[in-house]
XYZ file of C-alpha atoms in Angstrom:
760
model
C 3.886 39.156 -4.701
C 7.367 39.842 -3.290
C 6.894 43.570 -2.761
C 9.497 44.128 -0.041
C 12.879 43.589 -1.619
C 14.843 45.511 1.015
C 17.734 43.635 2.580
C 16.488 42.323 5.960
C 18.534 43.286 9.002
C 18.561 39.685 10.224
C 20.434 38.232 7.249
C 24.166 37.544 7.334
C 24.337 37.093 3.563
C 26.059 39.688 1.369
C 23.541 41.932 -0.381
C 24.308 40.569 -3.846
C 23.818 36.966 -2.726
C 20.624 37.861 -0.872
C 19.084 39.379 -3.985
C 20.113 36.339 -6.042
C 18.315 34.126 -3.541
C 15.256 36.370 -3.659
C 15.219 36.394 -7.477
C 15.436 32.606 -7.591
C 12.586 32.347 -5.105
C 10.441 34.634 -7.245
C 11.231 32.632 -10.371
C 10.242 29.380 -8.624
C 7.058 30.730 -7.025
C 3.695 29.819 -8.520
C 0.454 31.568 -7.598
C -2.240 28.930 -7.337
C -5.829 28.819 -6.136
C -7.130 31.650 -8.360
C -3.784 33.395 -8.022
C -4.065 33.875 -4.265
C -1.859 31.137 -2.831
C 1.927 31.322 -3.356
C 3.744 27.985 -3.699
C 7.525 28.084 -3.928
C 9.184 25.132 -5.658
C 12.733 23.847 -5.636
C 14.630 23.830 -8.920
C 13.828 20.139 -9.318
C 10.127 20.671 -8.615
C 10.131 23.558 -11.087
C 11.534 21.288 -13.831
C 8.945 18.646 -12.979
C 6.146 21.232 -13.087
C 7.313 22.505 -16.479
C 7.325 18.966 -17.900
C 3.842 18.271 -16.580
C 2.485 21.628 -17.753
C 3.721 20.887 -21.270
C 1.592 17.722 -21.258
C 4.587 15.405 -21.552
C 4.746 11.968 -19.995
C 7.618 11.784 -17.547
C 9.798 9.298 -15.714
C 10.887 10.995 -12.507
C 13.722 9.698 -10.383
C 14.860 11.585 -7.299
C 15.662 10.995 -3.622
C 12.864 10.228 -1.183
C 12.877 13.733 0.312
C 12.962 15.623 -3.010
C 9.314 16.712 -2.877
C 7.948 14.823 -5.900
C 4.540 14.317 -4.300
C 4.306 17.954 -3.175
C 4.609 19.267 -6.728
C 2.620 16.497 -8.333
C -0.427 16.723 -6.086
C -0.643 20.475 -6.557
C -0.352 20.071 -10.314
C -3.248 17.605 -10.267
C -5.396 20.033 -8.270
C -4.703 22.993 -10.546
C -4.926 21.064 -13.831
C -8.097 19.100 -13.082
C -9.876 22.032 -11.436
C -9.239 24.303 -14.419
C -9.821 21.895 -17.294
C -11.964 19.173 -15.761
C -11.625 15.438 -16.229
C -10.204 12.639 -14.096
C -6.760 11.750 -12.853
C -5.425 8.442 -11.614
C -2.969 7.849 -8.784
C -1.693 4.250 -8.686
C -0.120 3.197 -5.389
C 1.577 -0.172 -4.759
C -0.196 -1.159 -1.528
C -3.494 -0.597 0.273
C -1.509 0.913 3.163
C -0.702 3.875 0.890
C -4.253 4.508 -0.330
C -5.473 6.282 2.800
C -2.429 8.488 3.286
C -2.362 9.535 -0.385
C -6.108 10.249 -0.404
C -5.841 12.292 2.816
C -2.975 14.324 1.389
C -4.897 15.001 -1.819
C -7.983 16.057 0.167
C -5.952 18.705 1.991
C -4.456 19.997 -1.264
C -7.819 20.019 -3.045
C -9.506 21.865 -0.179
C -6.752 24.465 -0.210
C -6.436 25.043 -3.951
C -9.760 23.941 -5.442
C -12.424 23.710 -2.704
C -15.544 21.831 -3.737
C -14.401 21.249 -7.315
C -12.741 17.835 -7.199
C -13.707 14.434 -5.893
C -11.551 11.582 -4.636
C -12.402 7.911 -4.851
C -10.455 5.024 -3.384
C -12.932 2.475 -4.723
C -13.325 1.237 -8.335
C -16.801 2.727 -8.807
C -17.821 4.608 -11.975
C -17.795 8.441 -11.966
C -21.587 8.596 -12.191
C -21.755 7.370 -8.571
C -19.279 9.912 -7.192
C -21.250 13.129 -7.542
C -18.330 14.964 -9.173
C -17.468 15.774 -12.767
C -13.737 15.595 -12.135
C -11.266 14.389 -9.565
C -8.741 11.665 -8.804
C -8.958 7.931 -8.235
C -6.406 6.594 -5.746
C -6.162 2.865 -6.447
C -3.878 -0.137 -6.286
C -3.265 -1.967 -9.562
C -5.764 -4.637 -8.496
C -8.526 -2.089 -7.968
C -7.678 -0.358 -11.232
C -8.217 -3.647 -13.082
C -11.751 -3.734 -11.668
C -12.440 -0.136 -12.670
C -11.186 -0.594 -16.227
C -13.408 -3.650 -16.526
C -16.512 -1.608 -15.667
C -18.773 -0.139 -18.320
C -18.348 3.455 -17.133
C -14.594 3.602 -16.624
C -13.509 7.263 -16.939
C -11.267 8.511 -19.708
C -8.327 9.532 -17.556
C -6.243 12.561 -18.564
C -3.233 11.838 -16.393
C -2.006 8.803 -14.482
C 0.589 8.854 -11.718
C 2.400 5.612 -10.980
C 3.850 6.068 -7.503
C 6.777 3.868 -6.435
C 7.022 2.764 -10.087
C 10.078 0.598 -9.351
C 7.554 -1.944 -8.060
C 7.108 -3.022 -11.682
C 10.045 -5.280 -10.881
C 8.429 -6.733 -7.744
C 7.456 -10.299 -8.629
C 3.878 -11.123 -9.485
C 2.560 -7.690 -8.580
C 5.055 -6.153 -10.990
C 3.581 -8.208 -13.831
C 0.108 -7.152 -12.738
C 1.147 -3.489 -12.800
C 2.558 -3.839 -16.322
C -0.612 -5.603 -17.475
C -2.960 -2.960 -16.112
C -0.862 -0.140 -17.602
C -0.980 -1.796 -21.012
C -4.743 -2.162 -20.628
C -5.019 1.514 -19.656
C -2.992 2.597 -22.686
C -5.042 0.411 -25.010
C -8.132 2.362 -23.912
C -6.522 5.820 -23.650
C -3.441 5.983 -25.932
C -2.869 9.708 -25.345
C -2.989 9.619 -21.533
C -0.238 11.601 -19.790
C 1.832 9.254 -17.602
C 4.139 10.057 -14.723
C 6.355 7.365 -13.221
C 7.959 8.202 -9.883
C 10.810 6.151 -8.426
C 13.802 6.766 -6.143
C 17.432 6.466 -7.310
C 16.908 4.790 -10.694
C 19.704 4.096 -13.194
C 17.407 3.448 -16.121
C 14.209 5.525 -15.779
C 13.832 5.330 -19.558
C 12.747 1.697 -19.079
C 9.141 2.808 -18.562
C 8.946 4.463 -21.975
C 10.551 1.431 -23.626
C 8.295 -1.023 -21.813
C 5.105 0.743 -22.886
C 6.331 1.967 -26.279
C 6.008 5.607 -25.291
C 8.723 7.408 -27.228
C 7.545 10.764 -25.835
C 8.652 9.878 -22.298
C 10.831 12.609 -20.760
C 13.232 11.821 -17.918
C 13.233 14.311 -15.035
C 15.952 13.440 -12.541
C 17.650 14.871 -9.503
C 20.601 13.367 -7.644
C 20.667 15.765 -4.732
C 18.437 15.677 -1.698
C 17.339 19.059 -0.295
C 17.787 17.492 3.131
C 21.182 16.175 4.243
C 21.411 12.840 6.032
C 24.137 12.374 8.651
C 25.295 8.774 9.075
C 26.062 8.144 12.740
C 27.405 4.768 13.860
C 26.573 3.356 17.276
C 28.541 0.251 18.292
C 27.840 -1.401 21.597
C 30.927 -2.560 23.453
C 30.992 -6.374 23.373
C 32.789 -6.500 26.740
C 30.836 -3.791 28.542
C 27.149 -3.928 27.618
C 26.545 -0.519 29.158
C 28.835 1.425 26.794
C 28.409 2.517 23.190
C 31.071 3.860 20.827
C 30.000 6.714 18.549
C 31.426 7.587 15.139
C 30.238 9.445 12.063
C 30.710 9.079 8.331
C 31.911 12.024 6.279
C 32.110 11.093 2.607
C 33.889 7.701 2.652
C 35.696 8.059 6.002
C 34.559 7.341 9.548
C 35.599 9.560 12.427
C 35.399 8.704 16.107
C 33.239 11.020 18.173
C 33.439 9.419 21.598
C 31.752 7.029 24.005
C 28.499 7.103 25.910
C 27.693 5.241 29.085
C 24.129 3.916 28.990
C 21.827 3.734 31.943
C 21.255 0.020 31.404
C 22.936 -3.019 29.879
C 21.957 -3.880 26.295
C 21.687 -7.499 25.136
C 19.437 -8.710 22.305
C 18.678 -6.725 19.140
C 15.179 -5.546 20.090
C 16.272 -4.273 23.495
C 19.413 -2.662 22.029
C 17.379 -0.892 19.352
C 14.903 0.388 21.933
C 17.515 1.613 24.410
C 19.703 3.370 21.838
C 16.804 5.018 20.005
C 15.635 6.317 23.373
C 19.046 7.495 24.522
C 19.925 9.227 21.240
C 16.430 10.331 20.248
C 15.643 12.575 23.179
C 15.447 15.596 20.876
C 13.264 15.516 17.794
C 11.006 12.806 16.434
C 12.265 9.321 15.768
C 11.539 6.482 13.363
C 12.713 3.056 14.482
C 12.854 0.405 11.750
C 11.791 -3.138 12.664
C 11.696 -6.332 10.612
C 8.068 -7.279 11.213
C 4.861 -6.601 13.188
C 5.837 -8.678 16.240
C 9.217 -6.924 16.495
C 7.431 -3.570 16.067
C 5.249 -4.209 19.079
C 8.096 -5.560 21.213
C 10.391 -2.599 20.518
C 7.560 -0.105 21.058
C 6.746 -1.736 24.386
C 10.365 -1.419 25.515
C 10.445 2.225 24.426
C 7.268 2.870 26.393
C 8.933 1.409 29.481
C 11.809 3.862 29.050
C 9.545 6.855 28.446
C 7.977 9.233 30.931
C 4.724 11.153 30.627
C 4.492 14.556 29.019
C 2.124 17.441 29.618
C 3.058 19.456 26.537
C 0.198 21.523 25.162
C -0.647 20.568 21.584
C -3.646 22.052 19.760
C -5.147 23.121 23.080
C -4.900 19.656 24.616
C -2.046 17.927 26.377
C -0.198 15.133 24.625
C -1.491 12.807 27.340
C -5.094 13.758 26.559
C -4.652 13.306 22.792
C -2.869 9.971 22.990
C -5.123 8.782 25.819
C -8.249 9.452 23.789
C -6.900 7.544 20.810
C -5.703 4.728 23.109
C -9.251 4.373 24.445
C -10.512 4.096 20.880
C -7.945 1.370 20.145
C -9.036 -0.604 23.221
C -12.670 -0.316 22.240
C -12.300 -1.245 18.567
C -9.305 -3.617 18.528
C -8.773 -5.218 21.933
C -8.361 -4.088 25.510
C -4.878 -5.638 25.576
C -3.621 -4.464 22.182
C -0.071 -3.202 22.737
C -0.709 0.062 20.882
C -3.167 1.250 23.533
C -0.451 0.840 26.151
C 2.439 2.428 24.249
C 0.461 5.454 23.078
C 0.247 6.701 26.662
C 3.995 7.208 26.546
C 3.919 8.919 23.117
C 5.275 5.798 21.440
C 3.505 4.167 18.502
C 4.017 1.438 15.934
C 2.939 1.098 12.314
C 2.617 -1.873 9.963
C 0.592 -2.683 6.893
C -1.892 -5.149 8.321
C -3.307 -2.677 10.884
C -6.853 -1.401 10.202
C -6.779 1.687 8.005
C -8.327 4.067 10.546
C -5.905 2.966 13.292
C -2.898 3.173 10.976
C -3.908 6.624 9.743
C -4.574 7.761 13.302
C -1.043 6.765 14.279
C 0.329 8.576 11.225
C -1.556 11.741 12.156
C -0.311 11.679 15.764
C 3.248 11.345 14.498
C 2.950 13.992 11.777
C 1.456 16.406 14.324
C 4.442 15.888 16.628
C 2.481 14.164 19.376
C 4.381 10.856 19.193
C 8.110 10.992 19.856
C 8.936 7.485 18.606
C 7.296 5.437 15.860
C 8.406 1.861 15.183
C 7.784 0.848 11.553
C 8.172 -2.137 9.249
C 9.013 -2.118 5.533
C 5.868 -0.055 4.829
C 8.393 2.797 4.959
C 10.023 1.372 1.823
C 6.853 1.632 -0.222
C 6.137 5.332 -0.071
C 4.484 5.803 3.330
C 5.429 9.404 4.056
C 6.569 9.658 7.671
C 9.753 11.742 7.784
C 11.459 12.398 11.127
C 14.561 14.011 12.591
C 16.154 10.647 13.436
C 16.041 7.158 11.943
C 17.415 4.119 13.816
C 18.466 0.915 12.021
C 19.809 -2.355 13.405
C 20.355 -5.212 10.921
C 17.340 -4.115 8.817
C 15.467 -6.727 6.778
C 12.353 -6.635 4.593
C 10.290 -9.767 4.985
C 11.251 -13.365 4.421
C 12.274 -15.517 1.488
C 9.386 -17.600 0.166
C 11.380 -20.820 -0.172
C 13.396 -21.052 3.059
C 11.683 -18.422 5.269
C 15.023 -16.683 5.891
C 15.145 -12.944 6.538
C 15.905 -10.833 3.461
C 18.434 -8.038 4.130
C 17.651 -4.638 2.641
C 19.552 -3.547 -0.459
C 21.562 -0.390 -0.983
C 18.580 1.182 -2.754
C 16.336 0.240 0.170
C 18.810 1.702 2.651
C 19.041 5.084 0.942
C 15.297 5.099 0.423
C 14.905 4.633 4.182
C 17.611 7.187 4.926
C 15.571 9.740 2.997
C 12.958 9.587 5.771
C 15.419 11.343 8.097
C 14.802 15.084 7.848
C 11.881 17.147 6.561
C 12.134 19.492 3.604
C 10.990 22.939 4.643
C 11.375 22.187 8.354
C 14.894 20.865 8.913
C 18.009 21.024 6.765
C 19.325 17.660 7.923
C 18.378 14.368 9.504
C 20.310 11.713 11.399
C 20.538 8.066 10.396
C 21.760 5.998 13.351
C 23.420 2.766 12.227
C 23.603 0.345 15.132
C 26.178 -2.470 15.328
C 26.867 -2.392 11.589
C 29.440 -5.205 11.825
C 26.667 -7.613 12.835
C 24.379 -6.846 9.897
C 23.567 -9.569 7.372
C 24.800 -7.303 4.564
C 26.361 -3.888 4.062
C 23.796 -1.883 2.072
C 25.582 1.388 2.880
C 28.452 0.350 0.622
C 26.116 -0.599 -2.218
C 24.956 1.704 -4.988
C 22.126 4.101 -4.307
C 20.844 3.606 -7.832
C 18.739 0.662 -8.875
C 18.401 -0.841 -12.298
C 14.756 -1.598 -12.787
C 14.171 -4.976 -14.373
C 10.439 -5.576 -15.015
C 9.253 -8.854 -13.521
C 7.971 -10.139 -16.848
C 11.366 -9.561 -18.416
C 13.095 -11.280 -15.487
C 10.904 -14.388 -15.917
C 11.494 -14.615 -19.671
C 15.206 -13.759 -19.732
C 16.882 -14.230 -16.340
C 14.971 -17.327 -15.256
C 14.168 -18.740 -18.657
C 14.708 -22.456 -17.894
C 12.730 -22.405 -14.638
C 9.975 -20.395 -16.270
C 9.780 -22.817 -19.191
C 9.511 -25.734 -16.756
C 6.672 -23.905 -15.039
C 4.848 -23.419 -18.347
C 5.192 -27.084 -19.232
C 3.903 -28.266 -15.841
C 0.121 -28.286 -16.174
C -0.256 -29.341 -12.526
C 1.373 -26.313 -10.870
C -0.580 -24.748 -7.989
C -1.804 -21.171 -7.981
C -0.230 -18.766 -5.508
C 3.092 -20.571 -5.065
C 5.254 -18.831 -7.707
C 3.409 -15.603 -8.351
C 5.950 -13.978 -10.686
C 5.901 -17.029 -12.986
C 2.148 -17.435 -12.654
C 1.324 -13.851 -13.582
C 3.918 -13.812 -16.368
C 2.413 -17.012 -17.769
C -1.151 -15.666 -17.827
C -0.114 -12.317 -19.293
C 1.839 -13.966 -22.127
C -0.980 -16.457 -22.634
C -3.454 -13.590 -23.048
C -1.047 -11.802 -25.382
C -0.876 -14.942 -27.518
C -4.645 -15.136 -27.742
C -4.877 -11.434 -28.619
C -2.149 -11.823 -31.270
C 0.190 -9.399 -29.498
C 2.701 -11.914 -28.126
C 5.366 -11.148 -30.728
C 5.162 -7.454 -29.869
C 5.487 -8.181 -26.141
C 8.485 -10.468 -26.610
C 10.124 -7.952 -28.914
C 9.962 -5.278 -26.202
C 11.679 -7.536 -23.658
C 13.916 -9.438 -26.069
C 17.122 -8.254 -24.432
C 19.786 -10.953 -24.475
C 17.530 -13.935 -25.097
C 18.255 -15.954 -28.219
C 15.635 -16.901 -30.773
C 15.501 -20.527 -29.645
C 14.660 -19.521 -26.075
C 11.800 -17.311 -27.159
C 10.586 -19.957 -29.567
C 10.450 -22.515 -26.749
C 8.347 -20.170 -24.598
C 6.039 -19.437 -27.500
C 5.650 -23.155 -28.177
C 4.737 -23.856 -24.531
C 2.139 -21.098 -24.622
C 0.616 -22.480 -27.819
C 0.337 -25.905 -26.193
C -1.399 -24.293 -23.214
C -3.789 -22.537 -25.567
C -4.852 -25.912 -26.962
C -5.794 -27.042 -23.440
C -7.746 -23.965 -22.352
C -11.269 -23.307 -23.617
C -12.216 -20.476 -21.273
C -13.332 -17.207 -22.911
C -10.639 -14.571 -23.370
C -12.547 -12.139 -21.176
C -12.178 -14.369 -18.113
C -8.450 -15.050 -18.398
C -7.741 -11.375 -19.135
C -9.639 -10.291 -16.022
C -7.733 -12.759 -13.853
C -4.087 -12.430 -14.828
C -2.952 -13.541 -11.355
C -4.428 -17.068 -11.496
C -2.948 -19.778 -13.699
C -5.093 -20.533 -16.755
C -4.603 -24.239 -16.050
C -6.229 -23.813 -12.644
C -8.983 -21.627 -14.102
C -9.695 -24.336 -16.655
C -9.727 -27.004 -13.935
C -12.305 -25.018 -11.938
C -14.397 -24.530 -15.082
C -14.370 -28.254 -15.920
C -15.247 -29.166 -12.330
C -18.161 -26.726 -12.066
C -19.444 -27.615 -15.534
C -19.678 -31.277 -14.596
C -21.212 -30.602 -11.178
C -23.847 -28.134 -12.402
C -24.867 -30.500 -15.173
C -25.282 -33.394 -12.746
C -26.529 -31.620 -9.591
C -27.931 -28.283 -10.722
C -26.559 -24.845 -9.826
C -28.039 -24.425 -6.323
C -25.205 -25.140 -3.908
C -22.518 -23.559 -6.093
C -23.986 -20.047 -6.181
C -22.578 -17.696 -3.492
C -25.187 -16.530 -0.979
C -25.433 -13.000 0.351
C -23.587 -12.706 3.693
C -26.649 -11.258 5.447
C -28.701 -14.400 4.835
C -29.087 -16.860 7.787
C -25.683 -17.581 9.350
C -25.698 -21.386 9.106
C -26.794 -21.373 5.460
C -24.177 -18.849 4.392
C -21.415 -20.487 6.435
C -21.961 -23.871 4.780
C -22.180 -22.258 1.345
C -19.033 -20.166 1.845
C -17.113 -23.094 3.307
C -17.911 -25.130 0.197
C -16.696 -22.360 -2.117
C -13.470 -22.034 -0.143
C -12.886 -25.789 -0.260
C -13.239 -25.716 -4.059
C -10.751 -22.838 -4.205
C -8.278 -24.711 -2.017
C -8.603 -27.875 -4.096
C -8.928 -26.586 -7.685
C -6.947 -23.329 -7.601
C -4.387 -23.837 -4.829
C -4.116 -27.627 -5.112
C -4.140 -28.151 -1.360
C -4.389 -31.787 -0.208
C -7.820 -33.225 0.531
C -7.075 -33.354 4.259
C -6.784 -29.555 4.375
C -9.569 -28.114 6.550
C -8.592 -24.458 6.587
C -12.030 -23.460 5.289
C -13.346 -24.088 8.804
C -11.167 -21.225 10.060
C -11.469 -18.807 7.153
C -15.192 -19.171 6.368
C -16.530 -17.891 9.724
C -13.821 -15.217 9.825
C -14.770 -14.039 6.329
C -18.470 -14.094 7.131
C -18.030 -11.922 10.219
C -15.840 -9.554 8.220
C -18.375 -9.235 5.375
C -21.212 -8.707 7.845
C -19.385 -5.639 9.126
C -18.709 -7.015 12.591
C -16.067 -5.080 14.570
C -12.523 -6.368 14.400
C -12.657 -6.585 18.190
C -15.392 -9.223 17.935
C -13.402 -11.218 15.384
C -10.340 -11.163 17.640
C -12.406 -12.272 20.640
C -13.827 -15.159 18.606
C -10.312 -16.207 17.566
C -9.209 -16.000 21.196
C -12.095 -18.250 22.250
C -11.324 -20.693 19.425
C -7.716 -21.021 20.595
C -8.811 -21.609 24.179
C -11.374 -24.238 23.161
C -8.791 -26.116 21.098
C -5.994 -25.877 23.643
C -3.847 -23.592 21.485
C -1.545 -21.497 23.666
C -1.100 -18.162 21.930
C -0.664 -14.839 23.659
C -3.128 -12.106 22.839
C -0.583 -10.125 20.809
C -0.082 -13.099 18.488
C -3.841 -13.653 18.194
C -4.431 -10.008 17.266
C -1.656 -9.997 14.669
C -2.874 -13.310 13.222
C -6.410 -12.002 12.783
C -5.189 -8.750 11.246
C -2.888 -10.705 8.946
C -5.688 -13.041 7.925
C -7.940 -10.078 7.118
C -5.350 -8.215 5.051
C -3.475 -11.050 3.353
C -6.141 -13.733 3.073
C -9.598 -12.173 3.074
C -8.793 -8.880 1.300
C -6.243 -10.253 -1.156
C -6.079 -14.018 -1.568
C -9.792 -14.793 -1.347
C -10.790 -11.612 -3.188
C -8.860 -12.691 -6.291
C -9.979 -16.338 -6.113
C -13.661 -15.707 -5.385
C -13.829 -13.069 -8.109
C -12.466 -15.603 -10.593
C -14.760 -18.327 -9.222
C -17.799 -16.073 -9.782
C -16.815 -15.283 -13.383
C -16.214 -18.958 -14.154
C -19.503 -19.930 -12.512
C -21.362 -17.348 -14.617
C -19.848 -18.869 -17.771
C -20.865 -22.353 -16.600
C -24.427 -21.148 -15.993
C -24.525 -19.808 -19.558
C -23.192 -23.083 -20.956
C -25.765 -25.151 -19.064
C -28.830 -23.024 -19.852
C -29.064 -21.537 -16.345
C -28.533 -17.881 -17.279
C -31.373 -16.792 -14.999
C -29.226 -17.596 -11.965
C -26.333 -15.301 -12.932
C -27.988 -12.213 -11.421
C -28.241 -14.024 -8.070
C -24.460 -14.449 -7.682
C -23.524 -12.286 -4.693
C -20.432 -10.087 -5.189
C -18.473 -11.687 -2.367
C -15.161 -10.341 -3.658
C -16.455 -6.776 -3.232
C -17.808 -7.559 0.233
C -14.471 -9.086 1.237
C -12.498 -6.123 -0.083
C -14.661 -3.621 1.809
C -15.449 -5.668 4.899
C -19.122 -4.828 4.476
C -22.226 -6.132 2.732
C -24.974 -3.811 3.985
C -26.093 -1.115 1.570
C -25.423 1.678 4.072
C -21.877 0.611 4.925
C -20.957 0.072 1.274
C -22.297 3.529 0.397
C -20.410 5.220 3.236
C -17.155 3.437 2.407
C -17.625 4.427 -1.217
C -17.854 8.071 -0.134
C -14.430 7.815 1.513
C -14.941 6.571 5.070
C -12.905 3.744 6.524
C -14.717 0.538 7.447
C -14.627 1.376 11.162
C -16.040 4.869 10.670
C -18.644 3.633 8.198
C -19.923 1.089 10.730
C -20.229 3.695 13.505
C -21.905 6.250 11.236
C -24.311 3.610 9.883
C -25.357 2.822 13.450
C -26.390 6.459 13.974
C -28.687 6.525 10.954
C -32.263 5.395 11.426
C -32.132 4.160 7.812
C -30.119 0.977 7.339
C -30.303 0.871 3.545
C -28.798 4.219 2.530
C -27.793 4.309 -1.109
C -24.886 6.530 -2.152
C -27.009 9.639 -2.672
C -28.851 9.166 0.626
C -25.595 8.486 2.485
C -24.081 11.691 1.117
C -27.171 13.665 2.124
C -27.011 12.139 5.614
C -23.330 13.039 6.035
C -23.977 16.640 4.962
C -26.973 17.028 7.276
C -25.188 16.755 10.634
C -22.599 18.536 12.731
C -20.242 15.614 13.270
C -18.006 17.464 15.694
C -21.002 17.687 18.050
C -21.717 13.945 18.039
C -20.504 11.409 20.584
C -18.310 9.721 17.991
C -14.636 9.274 18.937
C -12.449 12.165 17.771
C -10.552 10.010 15.248
C -13.866 9.044 13.611
C -15.488 12.486 13.646
C -12.296 13.984 12.186
C -12.346 11.497 9.328
C -16.038 12.146 8.686
C -15.477 15.919 8.663
C -12.645 15.621 6.120
C -14.859 13.551 3.825
C -17.793 15.940 4.273
C -15.575 18.894 3.353
C -14.846 17.267 0.007
C -18.504 16.355 -0.585
C -19.881 19.829 0.164
């Protein structure tokens, strides 16, 4: 341990203070990995560790840079490796799955090599080849796992970015899946993590967990300096610099720029280049298109570098990855161009392997500038020395498509990305042209009051919610918070737990208001004949629309037979599957989403979905979309085409159609039972799974299930002489080769090696 307690000659601290520091370090040092690896915690991390070690459920609120994940992931490794069993790590978005899983792999390999598995797919433990480990899942994927026969009995569940329980429809879904988890495992240890929260006790109240302990910390171990940059409105080549100390601003001086600044994107690029020459830089942008534009401008300002990193120059490392991007996305994708200048961009709809490759280049110090969207707000861990903000927004309002300014909580959450605990004591937040921002989040409170979405629907928006309940013709997907709240309360009514749910969220609502909601739900119950199991599995689709689809299919199967309504496997003949899939999508558009009859969007989405499920490269899908636009006289630049295809894959194929086709399949199975056609149920292809994975071949599904991204799985599957590898055979194949010696691109071979290390 700390054997040398002599005062070092290099310290300027008084001897007494030095020994106090050393004693505190010893007190906060844990020896992990069979007692061989020292891990020193901060006081906050030590309190968190003590709470977890005592087996208590905890609500943790602390700044972004406080090191919650550092302590938590190491606790999971030590606890699960020593006692066995399974842990659960719930993340709010798919963009976070890969980064969290990669981080856990590194921790597991360091502290418990070969003992723990990691799964990012909702497959039962019997298929994973491990007796213990962690599932890293979104709430949607957790619903699927809990619905399976072999769902593990989790010991501990981490709910990362737990404030998302107040985020519209997905917040209701998170609450629903947590209640389902607790119903199965009442004694599970829960940990809710959220930044700057006024009422962290809300999680215990919401789930009736009186044992919930609050672990909080108001102080960040990394200081953030607020630096204001204001461009001179008369001289576009000058910028005035000031800094904030407590509540006062102090002038620092002026800087003459090498070029005139005009619009926001160009201003953001120029200033982040001029003031980010030293250290790494995050540049916040409002959306994917702005990300690419700002990154392109930064690349124009940049010059090449020949720094030696890991034995290769930065040019060689970024150039190799840029070649991979050209090959697997598109030859004209902006990222391939900007990477050459050590500039990258990052947004949620990018393919997982590309997004994680960009993250790795930035974390390793190879990229100097990274332009990001609001993925930074949802836990993506990319700290840097400098953060640049100019009128920051986070998406657009559903009703009027206007930009939504970030809140005070969002601002301080972002600010926490500036600086790295353990590497730098402070970070710089550059606030550009603050007077032109849509709002002033800096002046707002850092603390948020979490209001669960279900509670907001019932209490805050009672009249609108009641109108929604009474409107049997509402479309699915238009008002997701109301829709999910409706289905959850409807299921609670059927399960005779509605009174308990309303009691927990009663708040300031009067008895008459709650009685009106209960009455509307009872009326809905009289109209819906679907089995409870179906509506409980599909809490994000209105029960009225589920019933409409059931009635439609029941009538059609009785009159026409089941043939054309059963989903075909994507690897069947193209024309047959395309017609079949187009018909299913048209029924979804009409019965679930209530689109007008003239809507023909199935002709765009069906071939796109079919190519995706067949495992075709994204590059091919983009080229097909490019050809389609040319054939139909649609003038769209290649950047727009690429973003549109990526957006369609992530938002439509992997989310919208996954939820609707899954529900369609369950309803169809019930119809087949009702009409005496049970023998056809086994022939229903799991299209929702194929859409989620972007694969339908046995080999690709097995490789993705073992932890590979879709892109890597496709390339590895091509190497194998066997095209029908099951999970066991795929694992054996991965372990049988030296992947560093193959011709696979470095980003792919590195991913394969990290997965193999966990499988060995």
